[in-house]
Short mmCIF file of C-alpha atoms in Angstrom, two decimals:
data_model
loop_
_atom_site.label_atom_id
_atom_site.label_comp_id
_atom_site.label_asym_id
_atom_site.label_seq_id
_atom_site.Cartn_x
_atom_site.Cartn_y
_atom_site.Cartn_z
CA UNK A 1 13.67 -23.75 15.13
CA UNK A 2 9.88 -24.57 14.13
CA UNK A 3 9.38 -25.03 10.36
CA UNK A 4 6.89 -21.56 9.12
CA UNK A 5 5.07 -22.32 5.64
CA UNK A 6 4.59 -18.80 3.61
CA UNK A 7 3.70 -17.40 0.79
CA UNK A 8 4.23 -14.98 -1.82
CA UNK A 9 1.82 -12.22 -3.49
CA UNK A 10 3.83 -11.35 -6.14
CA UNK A 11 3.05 -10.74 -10.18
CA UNK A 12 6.68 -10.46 -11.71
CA UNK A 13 8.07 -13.56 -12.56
CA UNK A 14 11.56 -13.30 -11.91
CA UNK A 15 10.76 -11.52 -8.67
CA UNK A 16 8.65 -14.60 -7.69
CA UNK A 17 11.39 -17.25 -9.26
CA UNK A 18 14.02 -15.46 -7.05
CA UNK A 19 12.03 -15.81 -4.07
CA UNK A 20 11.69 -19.25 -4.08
CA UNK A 21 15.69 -20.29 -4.53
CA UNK A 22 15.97 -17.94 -1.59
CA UNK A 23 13.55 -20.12 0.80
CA UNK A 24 14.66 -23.02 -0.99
CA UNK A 25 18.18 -22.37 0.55
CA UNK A 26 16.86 -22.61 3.89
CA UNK A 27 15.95 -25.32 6.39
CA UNK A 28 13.60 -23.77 8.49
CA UNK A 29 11.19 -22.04 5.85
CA UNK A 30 8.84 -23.52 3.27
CA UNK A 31 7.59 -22.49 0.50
CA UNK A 32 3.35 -23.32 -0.19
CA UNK A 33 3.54 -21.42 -3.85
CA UNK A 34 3.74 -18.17 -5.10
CA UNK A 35 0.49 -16.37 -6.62
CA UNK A 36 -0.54 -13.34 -8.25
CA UNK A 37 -3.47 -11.99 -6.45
CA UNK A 38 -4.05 -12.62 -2.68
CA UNK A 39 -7.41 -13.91 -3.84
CA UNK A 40 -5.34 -17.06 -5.18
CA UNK A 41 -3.89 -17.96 -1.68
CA UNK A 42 -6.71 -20.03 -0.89
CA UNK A 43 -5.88 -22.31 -3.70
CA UNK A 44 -2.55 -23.55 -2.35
CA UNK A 45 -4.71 -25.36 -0.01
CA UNK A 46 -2.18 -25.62 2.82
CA UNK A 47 -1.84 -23.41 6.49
CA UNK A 48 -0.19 -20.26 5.81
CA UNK A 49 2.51 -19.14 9.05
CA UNK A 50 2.91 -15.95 6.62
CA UNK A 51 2.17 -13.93 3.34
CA UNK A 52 4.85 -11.99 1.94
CA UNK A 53 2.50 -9.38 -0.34
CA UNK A 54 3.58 -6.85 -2.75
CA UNK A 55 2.25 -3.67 -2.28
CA UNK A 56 1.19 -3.04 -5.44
CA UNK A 57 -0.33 -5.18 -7.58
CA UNK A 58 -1.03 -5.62 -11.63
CA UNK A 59 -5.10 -6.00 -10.44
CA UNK A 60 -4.92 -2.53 -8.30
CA UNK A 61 -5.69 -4.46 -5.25
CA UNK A 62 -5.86 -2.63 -2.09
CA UNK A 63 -3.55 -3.23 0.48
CA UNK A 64 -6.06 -3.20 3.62
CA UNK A 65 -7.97 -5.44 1.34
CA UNK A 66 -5.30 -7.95 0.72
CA UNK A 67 -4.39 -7.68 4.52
CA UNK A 68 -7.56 -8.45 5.35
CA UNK A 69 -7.53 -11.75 3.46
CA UNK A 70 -4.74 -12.84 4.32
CA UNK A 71 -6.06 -12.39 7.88
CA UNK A 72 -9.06 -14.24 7.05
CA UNK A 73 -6.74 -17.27 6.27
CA UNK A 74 -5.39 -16.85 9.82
CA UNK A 75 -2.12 -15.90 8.59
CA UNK A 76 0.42 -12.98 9.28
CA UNK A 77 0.82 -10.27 6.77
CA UNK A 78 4.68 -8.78 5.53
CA UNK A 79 4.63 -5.90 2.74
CA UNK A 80 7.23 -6.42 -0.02
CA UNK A 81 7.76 -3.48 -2.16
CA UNK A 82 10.45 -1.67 -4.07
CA UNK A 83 7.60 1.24 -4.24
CA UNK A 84 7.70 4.40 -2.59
CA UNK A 85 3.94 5.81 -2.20
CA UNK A 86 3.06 6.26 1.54
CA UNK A 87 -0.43 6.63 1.25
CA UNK A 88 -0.34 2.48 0.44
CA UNK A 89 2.30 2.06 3.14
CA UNK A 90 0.19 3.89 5.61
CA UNK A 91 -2.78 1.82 4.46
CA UNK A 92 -1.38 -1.43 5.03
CA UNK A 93 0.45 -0.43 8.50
CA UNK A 94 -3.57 0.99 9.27
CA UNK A 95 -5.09 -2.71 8.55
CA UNK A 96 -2.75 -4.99 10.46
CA UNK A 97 0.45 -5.91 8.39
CA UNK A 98 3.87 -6.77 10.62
CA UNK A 99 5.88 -4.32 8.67
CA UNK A 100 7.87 -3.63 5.49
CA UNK A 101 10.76 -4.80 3.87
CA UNK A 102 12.55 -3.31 0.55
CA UNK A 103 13.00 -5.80 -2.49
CA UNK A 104 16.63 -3.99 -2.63
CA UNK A 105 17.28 -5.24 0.87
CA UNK A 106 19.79 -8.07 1.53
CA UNK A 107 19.13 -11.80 1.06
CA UNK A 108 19.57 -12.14 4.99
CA UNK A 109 17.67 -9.41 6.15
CA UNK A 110 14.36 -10.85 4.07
CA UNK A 111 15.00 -13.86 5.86
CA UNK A 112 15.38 -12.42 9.07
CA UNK A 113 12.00 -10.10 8.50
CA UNK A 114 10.46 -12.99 7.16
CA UNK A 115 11.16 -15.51 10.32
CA UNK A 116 9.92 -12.57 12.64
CA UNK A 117 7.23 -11.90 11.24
CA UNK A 118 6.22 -15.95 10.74
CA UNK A 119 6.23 -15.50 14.31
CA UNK A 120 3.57 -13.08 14.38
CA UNK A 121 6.32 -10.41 15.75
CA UNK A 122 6.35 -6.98 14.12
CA UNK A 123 9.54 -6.01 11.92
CA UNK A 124 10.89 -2.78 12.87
CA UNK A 125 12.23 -0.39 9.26
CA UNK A 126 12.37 3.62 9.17
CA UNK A 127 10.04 3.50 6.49
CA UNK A 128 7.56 1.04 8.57
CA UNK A 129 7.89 3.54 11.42
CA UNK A 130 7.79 6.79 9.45
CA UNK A 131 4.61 5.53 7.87
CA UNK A 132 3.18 4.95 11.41
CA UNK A 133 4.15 8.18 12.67
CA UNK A 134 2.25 9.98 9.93
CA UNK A 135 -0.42 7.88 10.18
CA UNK A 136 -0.57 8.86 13.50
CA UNK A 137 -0.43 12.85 13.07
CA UNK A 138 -2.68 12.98 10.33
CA UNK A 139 -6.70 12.78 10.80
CA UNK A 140 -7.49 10.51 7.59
CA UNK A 141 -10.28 12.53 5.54
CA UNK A 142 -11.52 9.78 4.19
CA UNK A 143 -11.31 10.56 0.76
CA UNK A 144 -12.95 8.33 -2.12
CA UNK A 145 -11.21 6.86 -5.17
CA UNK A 146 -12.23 9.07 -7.02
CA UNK A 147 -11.57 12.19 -4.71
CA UNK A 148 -8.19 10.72 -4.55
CA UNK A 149 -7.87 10.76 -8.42
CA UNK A 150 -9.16 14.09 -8.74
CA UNK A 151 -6.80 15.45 -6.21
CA UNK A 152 -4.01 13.90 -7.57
CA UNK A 153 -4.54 15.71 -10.75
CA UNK A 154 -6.04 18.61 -9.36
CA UNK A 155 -2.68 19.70 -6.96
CA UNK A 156 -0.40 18.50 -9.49
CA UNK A 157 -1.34 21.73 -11.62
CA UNK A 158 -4.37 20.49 -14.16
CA UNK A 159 -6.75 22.80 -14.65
CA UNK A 160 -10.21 21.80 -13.96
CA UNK A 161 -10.72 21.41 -17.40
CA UNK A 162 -8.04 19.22 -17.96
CA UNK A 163 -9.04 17.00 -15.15
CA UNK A 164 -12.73 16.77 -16.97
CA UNK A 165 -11.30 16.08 -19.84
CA UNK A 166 -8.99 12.87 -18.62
CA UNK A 167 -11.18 11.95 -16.23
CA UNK A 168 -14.74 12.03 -18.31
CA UNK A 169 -16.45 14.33 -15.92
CA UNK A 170 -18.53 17.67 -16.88
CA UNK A 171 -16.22 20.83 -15.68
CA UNK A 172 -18.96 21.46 -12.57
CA UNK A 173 -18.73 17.75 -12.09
CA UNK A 174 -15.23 18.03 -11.33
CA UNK A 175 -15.80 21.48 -9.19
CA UNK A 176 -17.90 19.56 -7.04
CA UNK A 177 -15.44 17.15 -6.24
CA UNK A 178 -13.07 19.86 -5.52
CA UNK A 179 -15.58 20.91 -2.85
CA UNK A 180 -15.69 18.18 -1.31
CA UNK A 181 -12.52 17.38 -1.08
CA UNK A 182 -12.45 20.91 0.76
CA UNK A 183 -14.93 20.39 3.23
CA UNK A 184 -13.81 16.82 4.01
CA UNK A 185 -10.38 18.12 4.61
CA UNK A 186 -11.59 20.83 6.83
CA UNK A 187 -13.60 18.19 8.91
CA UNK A 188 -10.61 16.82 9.19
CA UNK A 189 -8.60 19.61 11.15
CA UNK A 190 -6.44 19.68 8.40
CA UNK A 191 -8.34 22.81 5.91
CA UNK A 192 -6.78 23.34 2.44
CA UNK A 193 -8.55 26.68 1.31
CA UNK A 194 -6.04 27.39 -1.69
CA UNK A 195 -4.77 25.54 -4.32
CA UNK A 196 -1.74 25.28 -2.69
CA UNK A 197 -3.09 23.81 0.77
CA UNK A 198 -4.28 21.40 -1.42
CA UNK A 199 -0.91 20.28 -3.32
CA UNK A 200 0.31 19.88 0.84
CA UNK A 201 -2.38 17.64 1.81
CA UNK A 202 -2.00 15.64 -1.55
CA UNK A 203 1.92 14.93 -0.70
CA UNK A 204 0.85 14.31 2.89
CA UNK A 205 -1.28 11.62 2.01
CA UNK A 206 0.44 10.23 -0.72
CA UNK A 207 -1.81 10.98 -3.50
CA UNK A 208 -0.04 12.82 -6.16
CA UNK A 209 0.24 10.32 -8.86
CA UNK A 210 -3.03 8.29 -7.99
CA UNK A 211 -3.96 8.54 -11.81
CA UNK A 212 -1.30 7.21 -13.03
#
């Protein structure tokens, strides 16, 4: 069995320190180092088979943004999360990662997703696939940060003035971005007319929460 060099993209400590006994214990995986952004991979200064990446970062990182470099280092891309928001899954299945694995999961089935996906092979989970399959049935509308964060508040109940007043926006301000969110929604083939239609497309996509 070929020797695979990774890495990890990881910001808790004893996450990271458990990760490395873990390769350490085996003979066909090496360790290069274990950083906190992925814009710190290119300092290990070594080939990269594979970068094991946390989905969510301290820096609030994109994933299809850390995929990307990762990419850029010619290296294959696994998501390791213990989070639950599908809108970042979806995002990282959308820019090229092999699949996902669950920091609950077993010591030998992150070994076993690791060494597939060192091989550029894609590793197979329900929550890889049933982030794929929404992907899939649901047109993107392309939303912005901050149409995200206003939708987020907006279909979790906050009034309009309420989401002015935490996000720092003038009441019309924040109707305008309402609108838009509308419109881009209904360009979409997915139209959310009422405040409810809204809350559905917000779970859909995974953004209830964003502000938070």
């Amino acid at each position: 069995m070929p020797m695979r060099t990774i890495a990890l993209v990881e910001d808790h400590a004893l996450i990271a320190f458990g990760f490395r006994d873990l390769i350490a214990s085996t003979e066909d995986l090496t360790l290069a180092g274990s950083v906190e952004t992925a814009a710190e991979l290119a300092t290990l200064g070594t080939p990269l088979d594979l970068v094991v990446l946390d989905l969510r970062l301290a820096d609030a990182s994109l994933p299809a943004d850390n995929v990307a470099a990762i990419h850029a280092l010619g290296a294959h891309a696994l998501i390791y999360t213990g989070a639950d928001d599908r809108r970042l899954i979806q995002s990282a299945a959308r820019s090229g990662a092999l699949g996902l694995i669950r920091k609950s999961a077993a010591p030998d089935v992150l070994l076993d997703a690791i060494r597939t996906a060192a091989e550029g092979r894609e590793v197979f989970s329900a929550d890889w696939a049933a982030a794929i399959d929404a992907d899939a049935a649901l047109t993107d509308a392309k939303l912005s940060q901050r149409e995200q964060e206003i939708l987020g508040l907006y279909a979790s109940g906050e009034t309009a003035t309420s989401v002015a007043i935490r996000t720092g926006l003038s009441k019309e301000t924040v109707a305008d971005y309402v609108s838009r969110i509308r419109k881009k929604y209904a360009e979409a083939g997915r139209p959310a007319h009422s405040r409810v239609d809204l809350y559905k497309r917000a779970v859909e996509d995974g953004y209830l929460g964003t502000s938070e």
